[in-house]
Tab-separated table of C-alpha atoms and ligand atoms in Angstrom:
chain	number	residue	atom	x	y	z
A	1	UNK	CA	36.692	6.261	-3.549
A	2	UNK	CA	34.827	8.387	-6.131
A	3	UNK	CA	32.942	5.649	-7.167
A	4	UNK	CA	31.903	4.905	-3.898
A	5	UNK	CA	30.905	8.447	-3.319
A	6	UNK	CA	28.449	8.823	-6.195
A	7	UNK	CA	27.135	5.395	-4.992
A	8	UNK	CA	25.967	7.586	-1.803
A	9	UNK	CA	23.732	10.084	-3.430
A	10	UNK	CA	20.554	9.500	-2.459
A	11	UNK	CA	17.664	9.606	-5.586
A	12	UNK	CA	15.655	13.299	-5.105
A	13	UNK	CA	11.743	12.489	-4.500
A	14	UNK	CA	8.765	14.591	-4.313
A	15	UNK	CA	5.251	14.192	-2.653
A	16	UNK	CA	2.356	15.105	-3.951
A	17	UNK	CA	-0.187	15.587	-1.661
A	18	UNK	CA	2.549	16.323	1.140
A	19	UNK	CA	0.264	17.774	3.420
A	20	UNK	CA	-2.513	15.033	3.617
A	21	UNK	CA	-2.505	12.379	6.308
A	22	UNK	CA	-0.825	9.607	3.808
A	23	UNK	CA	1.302	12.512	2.477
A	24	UNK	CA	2.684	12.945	6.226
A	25	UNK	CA	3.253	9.392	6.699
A	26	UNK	CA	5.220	9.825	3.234
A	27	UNK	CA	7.433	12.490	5.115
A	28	UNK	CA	7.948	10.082	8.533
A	29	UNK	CA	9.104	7.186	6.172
A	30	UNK	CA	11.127	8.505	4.535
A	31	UNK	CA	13.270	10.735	6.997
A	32	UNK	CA	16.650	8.864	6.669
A	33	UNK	CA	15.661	6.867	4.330
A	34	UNK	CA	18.951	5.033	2.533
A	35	UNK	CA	18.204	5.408	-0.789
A	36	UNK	CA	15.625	8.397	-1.208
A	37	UNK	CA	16.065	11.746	0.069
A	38	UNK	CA	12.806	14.203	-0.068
A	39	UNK	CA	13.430	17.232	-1.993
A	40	UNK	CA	9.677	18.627	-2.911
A	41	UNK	CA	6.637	18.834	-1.358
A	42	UNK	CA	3.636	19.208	-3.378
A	43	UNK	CA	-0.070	20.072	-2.294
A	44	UNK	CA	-3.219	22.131	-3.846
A	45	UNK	CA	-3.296	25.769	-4.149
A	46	UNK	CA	-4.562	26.429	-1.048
A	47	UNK	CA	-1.822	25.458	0.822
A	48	UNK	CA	1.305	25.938	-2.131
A	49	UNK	CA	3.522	28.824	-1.772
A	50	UNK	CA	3.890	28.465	1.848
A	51	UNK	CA	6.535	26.707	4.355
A	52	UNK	CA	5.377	23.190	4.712
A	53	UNK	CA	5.862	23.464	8.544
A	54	UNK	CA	2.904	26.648	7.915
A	55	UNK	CA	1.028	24.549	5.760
A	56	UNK	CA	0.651	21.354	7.060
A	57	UNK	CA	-1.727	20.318	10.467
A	58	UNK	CA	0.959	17.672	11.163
A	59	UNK	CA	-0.558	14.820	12.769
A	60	UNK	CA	2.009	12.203	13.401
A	61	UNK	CA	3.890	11.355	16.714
A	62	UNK	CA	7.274	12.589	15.292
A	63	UNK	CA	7.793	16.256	14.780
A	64	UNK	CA	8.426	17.406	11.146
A	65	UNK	CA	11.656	16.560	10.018
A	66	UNK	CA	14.052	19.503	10.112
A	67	UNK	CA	15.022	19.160	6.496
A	68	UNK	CA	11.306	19.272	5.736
A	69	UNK	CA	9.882	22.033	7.989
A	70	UNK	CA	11.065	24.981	5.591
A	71	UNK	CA	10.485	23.889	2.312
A	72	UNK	CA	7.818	25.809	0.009
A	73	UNK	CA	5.326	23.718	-0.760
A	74	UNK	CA	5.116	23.719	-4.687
A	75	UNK	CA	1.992	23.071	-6.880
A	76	UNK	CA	1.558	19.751	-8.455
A	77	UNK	CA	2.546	20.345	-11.639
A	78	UNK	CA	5.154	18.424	-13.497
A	79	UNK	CA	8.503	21.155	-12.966
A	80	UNK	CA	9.115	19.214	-9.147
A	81	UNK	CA	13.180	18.991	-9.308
A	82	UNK	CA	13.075	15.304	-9.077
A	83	UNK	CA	12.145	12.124	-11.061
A	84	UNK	CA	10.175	10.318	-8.690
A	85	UNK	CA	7.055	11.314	-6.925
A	86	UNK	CA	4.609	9.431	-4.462
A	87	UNK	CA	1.526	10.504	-4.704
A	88	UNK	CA	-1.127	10.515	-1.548
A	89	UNK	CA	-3.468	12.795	-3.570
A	90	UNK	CA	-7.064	13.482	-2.812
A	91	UNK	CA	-8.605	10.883	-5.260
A	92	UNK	CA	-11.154	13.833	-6.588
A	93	UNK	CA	-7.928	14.781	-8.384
A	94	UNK	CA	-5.502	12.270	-8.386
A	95	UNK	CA	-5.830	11.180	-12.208
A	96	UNK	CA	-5.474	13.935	-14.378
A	97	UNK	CA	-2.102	14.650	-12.319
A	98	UNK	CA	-0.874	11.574	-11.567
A	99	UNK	CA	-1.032	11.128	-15.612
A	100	UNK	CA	0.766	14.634	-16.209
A	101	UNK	CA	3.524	13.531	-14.144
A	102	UNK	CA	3.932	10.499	-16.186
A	103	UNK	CA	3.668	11.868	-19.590
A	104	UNK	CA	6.308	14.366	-18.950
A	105	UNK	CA	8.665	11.826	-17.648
A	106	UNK	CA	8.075	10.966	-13.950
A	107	UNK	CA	7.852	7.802	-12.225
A	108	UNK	CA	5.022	8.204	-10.089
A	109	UNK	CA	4.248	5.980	-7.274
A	110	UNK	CA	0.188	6.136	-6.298
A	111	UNK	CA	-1.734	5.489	-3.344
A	112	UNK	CA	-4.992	6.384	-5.023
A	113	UNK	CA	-7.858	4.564	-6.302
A	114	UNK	CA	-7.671	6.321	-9.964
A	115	UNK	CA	-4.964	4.342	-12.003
A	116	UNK	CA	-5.263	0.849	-9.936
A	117	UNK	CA	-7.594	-0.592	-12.389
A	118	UNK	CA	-6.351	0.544	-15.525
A	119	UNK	CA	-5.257	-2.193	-17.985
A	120	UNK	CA	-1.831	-0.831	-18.318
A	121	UNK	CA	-0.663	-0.068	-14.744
A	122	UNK	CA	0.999	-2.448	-12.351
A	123	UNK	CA	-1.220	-2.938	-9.047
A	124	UNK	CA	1.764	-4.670	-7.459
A	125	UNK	CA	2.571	-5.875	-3.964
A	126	UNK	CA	6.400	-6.793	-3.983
A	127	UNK	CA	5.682	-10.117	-1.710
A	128	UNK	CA	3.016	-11.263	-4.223
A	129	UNK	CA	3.210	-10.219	-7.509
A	130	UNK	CA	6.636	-8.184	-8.729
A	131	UNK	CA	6.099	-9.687	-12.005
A	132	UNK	CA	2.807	-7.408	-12.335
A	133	UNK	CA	6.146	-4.816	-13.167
A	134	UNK	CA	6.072	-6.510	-16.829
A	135	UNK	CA	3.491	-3.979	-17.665
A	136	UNK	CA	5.655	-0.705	-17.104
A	137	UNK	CA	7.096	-1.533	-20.466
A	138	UNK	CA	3.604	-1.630	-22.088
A	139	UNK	CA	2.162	1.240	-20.591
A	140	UNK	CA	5.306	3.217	-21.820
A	141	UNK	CA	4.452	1.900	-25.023
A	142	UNK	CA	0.656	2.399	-24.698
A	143	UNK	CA	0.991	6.094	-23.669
A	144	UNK	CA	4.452	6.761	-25.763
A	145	UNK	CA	5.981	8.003	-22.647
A	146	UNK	CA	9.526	7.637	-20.636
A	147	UNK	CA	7.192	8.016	-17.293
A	148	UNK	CA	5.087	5.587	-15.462
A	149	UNK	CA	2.545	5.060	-12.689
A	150	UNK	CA	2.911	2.383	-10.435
A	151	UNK	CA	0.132	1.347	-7.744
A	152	UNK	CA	-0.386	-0.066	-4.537
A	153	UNK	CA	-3.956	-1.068	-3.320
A	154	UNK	CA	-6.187	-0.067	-1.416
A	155	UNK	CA	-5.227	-0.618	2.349
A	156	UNK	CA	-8.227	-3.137	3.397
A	157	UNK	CA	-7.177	-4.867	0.384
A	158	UNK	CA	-3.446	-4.629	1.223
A	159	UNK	CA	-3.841	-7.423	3.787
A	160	UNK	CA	-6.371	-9.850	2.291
A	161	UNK	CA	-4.440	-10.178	-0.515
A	162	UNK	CA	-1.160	-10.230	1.518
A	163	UNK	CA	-2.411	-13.188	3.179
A	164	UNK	CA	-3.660	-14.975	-0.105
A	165	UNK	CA	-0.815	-14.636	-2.324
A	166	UNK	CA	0.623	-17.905	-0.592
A	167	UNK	CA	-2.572	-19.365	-0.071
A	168	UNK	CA	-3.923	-19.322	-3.853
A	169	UNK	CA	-0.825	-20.322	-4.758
A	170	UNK	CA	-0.551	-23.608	-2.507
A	171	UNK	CA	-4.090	-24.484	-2.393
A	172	UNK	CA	-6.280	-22.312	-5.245
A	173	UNK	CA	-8.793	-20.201	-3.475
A	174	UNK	CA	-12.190	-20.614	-4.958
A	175	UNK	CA	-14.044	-18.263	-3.074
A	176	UNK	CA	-13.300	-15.420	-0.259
A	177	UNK	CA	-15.626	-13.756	2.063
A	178	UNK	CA	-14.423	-11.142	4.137
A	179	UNK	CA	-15.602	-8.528	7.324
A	180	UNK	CA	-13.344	-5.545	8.052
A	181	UNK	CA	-13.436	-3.333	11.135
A	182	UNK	CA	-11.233	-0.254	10.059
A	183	UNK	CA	-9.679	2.167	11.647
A	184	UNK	CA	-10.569	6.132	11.432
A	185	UNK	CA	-6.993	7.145	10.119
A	186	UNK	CA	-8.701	5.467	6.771
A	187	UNK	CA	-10.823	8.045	6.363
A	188	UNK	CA	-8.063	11.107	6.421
A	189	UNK	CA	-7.932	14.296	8.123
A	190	UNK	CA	-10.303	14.845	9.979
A	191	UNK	CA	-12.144	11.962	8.716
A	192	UNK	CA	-15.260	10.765	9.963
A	193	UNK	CA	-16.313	13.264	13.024
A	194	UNK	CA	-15.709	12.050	16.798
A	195	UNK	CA	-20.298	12.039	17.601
A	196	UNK	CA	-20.610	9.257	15.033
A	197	UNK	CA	-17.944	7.283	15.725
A	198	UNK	CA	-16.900	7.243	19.297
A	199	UNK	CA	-18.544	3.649	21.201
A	200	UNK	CA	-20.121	3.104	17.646
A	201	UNK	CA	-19.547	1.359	14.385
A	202	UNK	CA	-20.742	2.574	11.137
A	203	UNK	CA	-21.423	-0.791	8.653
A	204	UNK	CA	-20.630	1.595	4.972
A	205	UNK	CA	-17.572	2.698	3.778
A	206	UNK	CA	-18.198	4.545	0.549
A	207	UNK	CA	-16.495	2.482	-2.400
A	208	UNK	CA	-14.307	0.203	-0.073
A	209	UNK	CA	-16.424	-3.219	-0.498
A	210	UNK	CA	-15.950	-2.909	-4.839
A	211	UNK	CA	-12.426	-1.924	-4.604
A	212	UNK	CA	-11.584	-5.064	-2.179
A	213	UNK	CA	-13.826	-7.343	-4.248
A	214	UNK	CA	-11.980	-6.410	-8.030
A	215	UNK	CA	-7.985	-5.205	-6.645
A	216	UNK	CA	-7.863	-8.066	-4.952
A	217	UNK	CA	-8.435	-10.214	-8.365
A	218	UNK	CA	-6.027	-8.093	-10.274
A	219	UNK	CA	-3.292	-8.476	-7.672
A	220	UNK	CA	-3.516	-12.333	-7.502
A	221	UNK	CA	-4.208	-12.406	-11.076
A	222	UNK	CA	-1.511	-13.598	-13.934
A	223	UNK	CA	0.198	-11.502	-16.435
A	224	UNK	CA	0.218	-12.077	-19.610
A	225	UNK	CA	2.441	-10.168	-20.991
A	226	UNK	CA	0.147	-7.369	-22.327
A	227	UNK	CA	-2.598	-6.855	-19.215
A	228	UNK	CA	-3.436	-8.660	-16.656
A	229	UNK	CA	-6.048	-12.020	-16.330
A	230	UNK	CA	-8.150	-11.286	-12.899
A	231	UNK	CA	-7.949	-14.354	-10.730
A	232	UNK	CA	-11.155	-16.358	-11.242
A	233	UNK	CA	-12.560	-16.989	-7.711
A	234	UNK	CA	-15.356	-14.352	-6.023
A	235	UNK	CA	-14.410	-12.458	-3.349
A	236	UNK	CA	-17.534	-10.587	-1.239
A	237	UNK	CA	-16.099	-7.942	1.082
A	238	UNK	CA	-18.740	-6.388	3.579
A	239	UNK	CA	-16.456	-2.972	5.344
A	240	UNK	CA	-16.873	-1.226	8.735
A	241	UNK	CA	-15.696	1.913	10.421
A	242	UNK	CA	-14.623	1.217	14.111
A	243	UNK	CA	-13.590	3.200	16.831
A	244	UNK	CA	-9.895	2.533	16.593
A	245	UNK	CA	-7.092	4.663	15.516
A	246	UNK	CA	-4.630	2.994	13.280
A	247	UNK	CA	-5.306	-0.926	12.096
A	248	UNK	CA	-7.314	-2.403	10.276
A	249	UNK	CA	-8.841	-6.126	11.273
A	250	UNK	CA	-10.476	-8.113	8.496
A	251	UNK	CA	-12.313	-11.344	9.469
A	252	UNK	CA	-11.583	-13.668	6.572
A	253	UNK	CA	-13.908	-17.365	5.788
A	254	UNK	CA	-11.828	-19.128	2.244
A	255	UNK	CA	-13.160	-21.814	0.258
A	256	UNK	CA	-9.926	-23.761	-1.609
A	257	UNK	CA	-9.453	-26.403	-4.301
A	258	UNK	CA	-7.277	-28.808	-2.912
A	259	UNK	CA	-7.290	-29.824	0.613
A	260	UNK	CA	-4.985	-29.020	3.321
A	261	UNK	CA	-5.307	-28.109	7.293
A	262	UNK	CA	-4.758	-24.904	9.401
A	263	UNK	CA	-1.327	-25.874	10.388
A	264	UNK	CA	-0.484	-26.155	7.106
A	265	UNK	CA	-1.356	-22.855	6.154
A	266	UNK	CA	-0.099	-21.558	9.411
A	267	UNK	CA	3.531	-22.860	8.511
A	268	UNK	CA	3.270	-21.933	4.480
A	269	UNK	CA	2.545	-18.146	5.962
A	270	UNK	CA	4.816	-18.375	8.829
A	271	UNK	CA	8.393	-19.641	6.437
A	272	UNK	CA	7.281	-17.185	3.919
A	273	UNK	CA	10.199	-15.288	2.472
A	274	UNK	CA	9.359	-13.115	-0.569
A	275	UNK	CA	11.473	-10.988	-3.315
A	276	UNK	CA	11.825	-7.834	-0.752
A	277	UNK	CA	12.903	-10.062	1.833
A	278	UNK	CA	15.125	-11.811	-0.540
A	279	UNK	CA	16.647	-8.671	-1.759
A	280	UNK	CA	17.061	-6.977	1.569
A	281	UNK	CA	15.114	-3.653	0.703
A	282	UNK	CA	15.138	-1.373	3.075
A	283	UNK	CA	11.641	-1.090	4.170
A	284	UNK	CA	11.080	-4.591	3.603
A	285	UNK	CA	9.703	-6.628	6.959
A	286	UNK	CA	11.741	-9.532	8.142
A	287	UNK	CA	8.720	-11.260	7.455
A	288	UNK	CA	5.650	-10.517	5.551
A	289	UNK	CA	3.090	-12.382	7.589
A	290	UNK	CA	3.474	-12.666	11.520
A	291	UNK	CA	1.501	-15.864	12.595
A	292	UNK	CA	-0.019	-15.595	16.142
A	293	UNK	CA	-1.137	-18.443	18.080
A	294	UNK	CA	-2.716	-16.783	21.070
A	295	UNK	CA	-6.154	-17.208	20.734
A	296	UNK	CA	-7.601	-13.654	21.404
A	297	UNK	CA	-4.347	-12.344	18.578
A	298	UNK	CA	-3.569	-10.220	16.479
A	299	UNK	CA	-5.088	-6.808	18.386
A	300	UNK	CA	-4.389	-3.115	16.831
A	301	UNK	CA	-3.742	-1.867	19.926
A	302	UNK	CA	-0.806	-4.491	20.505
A	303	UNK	CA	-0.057	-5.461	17.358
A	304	UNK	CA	-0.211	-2.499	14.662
A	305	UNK	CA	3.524	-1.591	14.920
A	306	UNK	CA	5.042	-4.960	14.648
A	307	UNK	CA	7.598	-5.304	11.743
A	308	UNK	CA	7.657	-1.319	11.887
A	309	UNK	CA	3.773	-1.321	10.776
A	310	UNK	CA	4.624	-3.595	7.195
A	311	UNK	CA	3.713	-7.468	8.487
A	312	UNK	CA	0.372	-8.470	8.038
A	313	UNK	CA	-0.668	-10.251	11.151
A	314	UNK	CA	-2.399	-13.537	10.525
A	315	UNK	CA	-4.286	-15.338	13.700
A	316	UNK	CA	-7.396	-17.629	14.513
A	317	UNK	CA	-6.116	-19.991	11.479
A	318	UNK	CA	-8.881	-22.372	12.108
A	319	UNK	CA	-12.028	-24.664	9.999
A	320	UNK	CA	-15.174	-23.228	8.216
A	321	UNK	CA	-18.258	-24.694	8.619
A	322	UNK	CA	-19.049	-22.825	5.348
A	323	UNK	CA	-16.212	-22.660	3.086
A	324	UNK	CA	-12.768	-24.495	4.542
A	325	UNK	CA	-10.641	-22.331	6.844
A	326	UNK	CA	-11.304	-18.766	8.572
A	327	UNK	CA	-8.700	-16.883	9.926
A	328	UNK	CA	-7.959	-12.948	11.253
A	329	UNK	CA	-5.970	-10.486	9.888
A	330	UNK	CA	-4.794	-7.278	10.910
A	331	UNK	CA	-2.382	-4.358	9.496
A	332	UNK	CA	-1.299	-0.720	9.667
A	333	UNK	CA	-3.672	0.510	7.151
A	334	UNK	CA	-1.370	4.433	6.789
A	335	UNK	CA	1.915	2.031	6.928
A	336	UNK	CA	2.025	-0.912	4.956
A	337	UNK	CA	-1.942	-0.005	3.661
A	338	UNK	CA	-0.734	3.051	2.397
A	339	UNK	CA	2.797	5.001	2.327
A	340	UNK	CA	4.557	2.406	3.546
A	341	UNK	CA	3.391	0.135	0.595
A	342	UNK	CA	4.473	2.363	-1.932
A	343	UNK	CA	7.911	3.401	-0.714
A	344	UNK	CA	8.299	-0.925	-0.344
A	345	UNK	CA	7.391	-0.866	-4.188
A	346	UNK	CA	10.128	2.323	-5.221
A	347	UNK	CA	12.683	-0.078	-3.431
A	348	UNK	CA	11.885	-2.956	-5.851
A	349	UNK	CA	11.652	-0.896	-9.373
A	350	UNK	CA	15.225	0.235	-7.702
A	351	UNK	CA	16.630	-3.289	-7.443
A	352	UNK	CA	15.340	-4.116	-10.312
A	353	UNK	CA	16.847	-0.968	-12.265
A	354	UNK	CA	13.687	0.525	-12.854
A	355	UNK	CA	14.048	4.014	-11.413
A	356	UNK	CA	17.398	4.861	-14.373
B	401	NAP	P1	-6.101	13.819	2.858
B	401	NAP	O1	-5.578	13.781	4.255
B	401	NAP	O2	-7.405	14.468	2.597
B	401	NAP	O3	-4.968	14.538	1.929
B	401	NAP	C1	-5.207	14.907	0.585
B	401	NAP	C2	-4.005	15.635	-0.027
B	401	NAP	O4	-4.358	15.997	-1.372
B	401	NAP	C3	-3.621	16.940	0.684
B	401	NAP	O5	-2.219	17.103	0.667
B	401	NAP	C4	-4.247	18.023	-0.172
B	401	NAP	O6	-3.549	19.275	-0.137
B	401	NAP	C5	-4.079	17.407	-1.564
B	401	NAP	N1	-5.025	18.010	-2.520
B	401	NAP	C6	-6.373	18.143	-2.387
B	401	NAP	N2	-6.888	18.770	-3.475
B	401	NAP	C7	-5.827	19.050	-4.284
B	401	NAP	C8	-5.706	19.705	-5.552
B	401	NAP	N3	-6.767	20.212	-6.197
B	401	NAP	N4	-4.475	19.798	-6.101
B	401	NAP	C9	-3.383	19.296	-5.474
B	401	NAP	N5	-3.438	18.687	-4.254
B	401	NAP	C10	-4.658	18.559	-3.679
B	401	NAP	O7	-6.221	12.359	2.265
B	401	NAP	P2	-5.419	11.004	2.691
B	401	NAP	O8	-6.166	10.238	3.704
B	401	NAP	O9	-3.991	11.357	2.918
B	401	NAP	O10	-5.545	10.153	1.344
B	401	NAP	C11	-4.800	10.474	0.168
B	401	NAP	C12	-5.031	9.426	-0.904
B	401	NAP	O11	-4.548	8.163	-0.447
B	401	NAP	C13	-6.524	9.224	-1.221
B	401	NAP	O12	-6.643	8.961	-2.595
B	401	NAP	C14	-6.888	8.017	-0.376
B	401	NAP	O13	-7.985	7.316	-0.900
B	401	NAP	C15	-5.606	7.191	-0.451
B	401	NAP	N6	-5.385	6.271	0.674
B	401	NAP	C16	-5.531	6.673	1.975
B	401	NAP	C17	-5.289	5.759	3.012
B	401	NAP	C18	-5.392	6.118	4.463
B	401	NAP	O14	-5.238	5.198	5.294
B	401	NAP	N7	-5.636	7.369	4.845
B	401	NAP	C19	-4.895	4.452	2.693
B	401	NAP	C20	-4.732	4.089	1.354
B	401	NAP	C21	-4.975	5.006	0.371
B	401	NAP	P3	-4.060	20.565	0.718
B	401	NAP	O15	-3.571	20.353	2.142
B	401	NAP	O16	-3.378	21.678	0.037
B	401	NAP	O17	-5.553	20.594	0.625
């Protein structure tokens, strides 16, 4: 009975950058969550020292969670009453914090761009590579501390290397070329302003086209047991910013080694079952990639909340005139692009005893 008691207690978390658009989805995620129970908020010092329901310009469909409503937002500085922290920090100052947290002990859990690329820190999408977690024990080692920062990419990444990770295994991509429309919940808070994007599309998203073109590589490259070897093929991303609220569609052409046919891939995507779904975490899809036949499929509009926002939708599976097979993708780029992703990842350092 005792045993099964303690079992119960739920692991205290904190969010940095509670107040921020990813920060919110942080807060929406986790209300009820099994395992994690949010006991700190975190933001700059404009907003810290004041009720979170005060501080916050809360933007989801939800209200705040009661629990959440009256706590003080604190400043993000390593004394949060917890051991785990997600961070949806402003990138302009993501990195120096993200690193305090981890040198005095925290596991932090990043949706920024700062750590992804660094040699020591997993960039890790449970479906594709868990074993990127190998390098938690050298980046302890590197940086001589009991902390840690674990990534997840960048959300137009998220989905094209979703949607590869059984693909380069099967076949060996050689080459990827790729065409997002994204959504303005991307950008933030208010983001990009309603004259320039409303019946428009803007063809530049500041940074997005080099972080798709190198994550992607580190995600679906090996480890070898100090860093990580980038996968070998090219990929050329070109982004744009579409008038659509949440989703992102990316338009995908892939060149592969050995030969196969769209059904193939279609079935290797569609029987997919990776370690989340294997282990039954709690945010985990049913299935990571929903294949759609219809023809004019997937859609944000119709298809952004499927598998609770964390499937990537696969569709248009067809020949390349070009390179060998095109297809379309689509995700929720604040779900599993973004808060969603990193919760997905806490559950699987968990399982694996990570979080002790
Ligand atoms: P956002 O809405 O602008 O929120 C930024 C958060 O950072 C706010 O809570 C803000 O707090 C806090 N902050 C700003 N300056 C700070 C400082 N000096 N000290 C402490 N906290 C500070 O941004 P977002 O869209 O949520 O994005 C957050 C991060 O996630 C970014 O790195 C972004 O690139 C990444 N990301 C976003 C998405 C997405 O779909 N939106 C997807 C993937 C990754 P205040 O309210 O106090 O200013």
């Amino acid at each position: 009975m005792e045993n099964k008691k303690a079992m119960s207690v739920k692991i205290p978390v904190g969010i940095l950058g509670a107040t921020g658009a990813v920060g919110q989805k942080f807060i929406k995620l986790l209300e009820d969550h099994p395992w994690f129970e949010i006991t700190e908020v975190a933001a700059s010092e404009r907003t810290s020292g004041k009720l979170y329901g005060d501080a916050a310009s809360w933007k989801q469909v939800t209200p705040i969670p009661a629990a959440i409503h009256n706590l003080e937002v604190k400043p993000c500085t390593p004394e949060l009453k917890c051991r785990v922290v997600f961070s949806g920090l402003d990138a302009n100052v993501a990195g120096p914090i993200e690193e305090d947290f981890a040198r005095a002990g925290y596991i932090v859990l990043s949706n920024s761009k700062n750590h992804r690329l660094d040699e020591d820190v997993p960039l890790v999408i449970p479906e594709v590579n868990p074993d990127h977690l190998g390098l938690i024990p050298v980046q302890r080692q590197n940086r001589q501390s009991k902390g840690y920062i674990v990534t997840n990419s960048n959300c137009t990444t998220m989905f094209l290397a979703m949607a590869l990770g059984p693909i380069h295994k099967a076949f060996k991509v050689e080459k990827v070329f790729m065409v997002s429309m994204q959504a303005v919940s991307g950008a933030g808070y208010p983001g990009v302003a309603s004259l320039d994007i409303l019946g428009n599309v803007i063809p530049y998203i500041g940074g997005e086209e080099e972080k798709v073109e190198i994550e992607t590589r580190k995600i679906l490259g090996t480890f070898n047991g100090k860093t990580i070897d980038l996968a070998e093929f090219p990929v050329s991303a070109q982004c744009n910013r579409v008038a659509v609220e949440d989703g992102h569609t990316e338009s995908v052409s892939i060149k592969l080694a050995k030969k196969t046919t769209a059904a193939e891939i279609a079935s290797l995507l569609e029987n997919y079952i990776g370690v989340p779904q294997k282990l039954r975490l709690p945010s985990a899809p049913e299935k990571p990639y929903l294949v759609m036949e219809a023809q004019d499929r997937p859609q944000p509009r119709f298809d952004v909340n499927r598998h609770k926002g964390m499937a990537t939708c696969v569709g248009r599976i067809r020949p390349c005139s070009i390179f060998d097979f095109k297809l379309t993708l689509m995700g929720h780029n604040t779900v599993r692009g973004a808060a969603g992703a990193s919760i997905l990842n806490a559950e699987l350092l968990k399982a694996q005893g990570l979080l002790e």
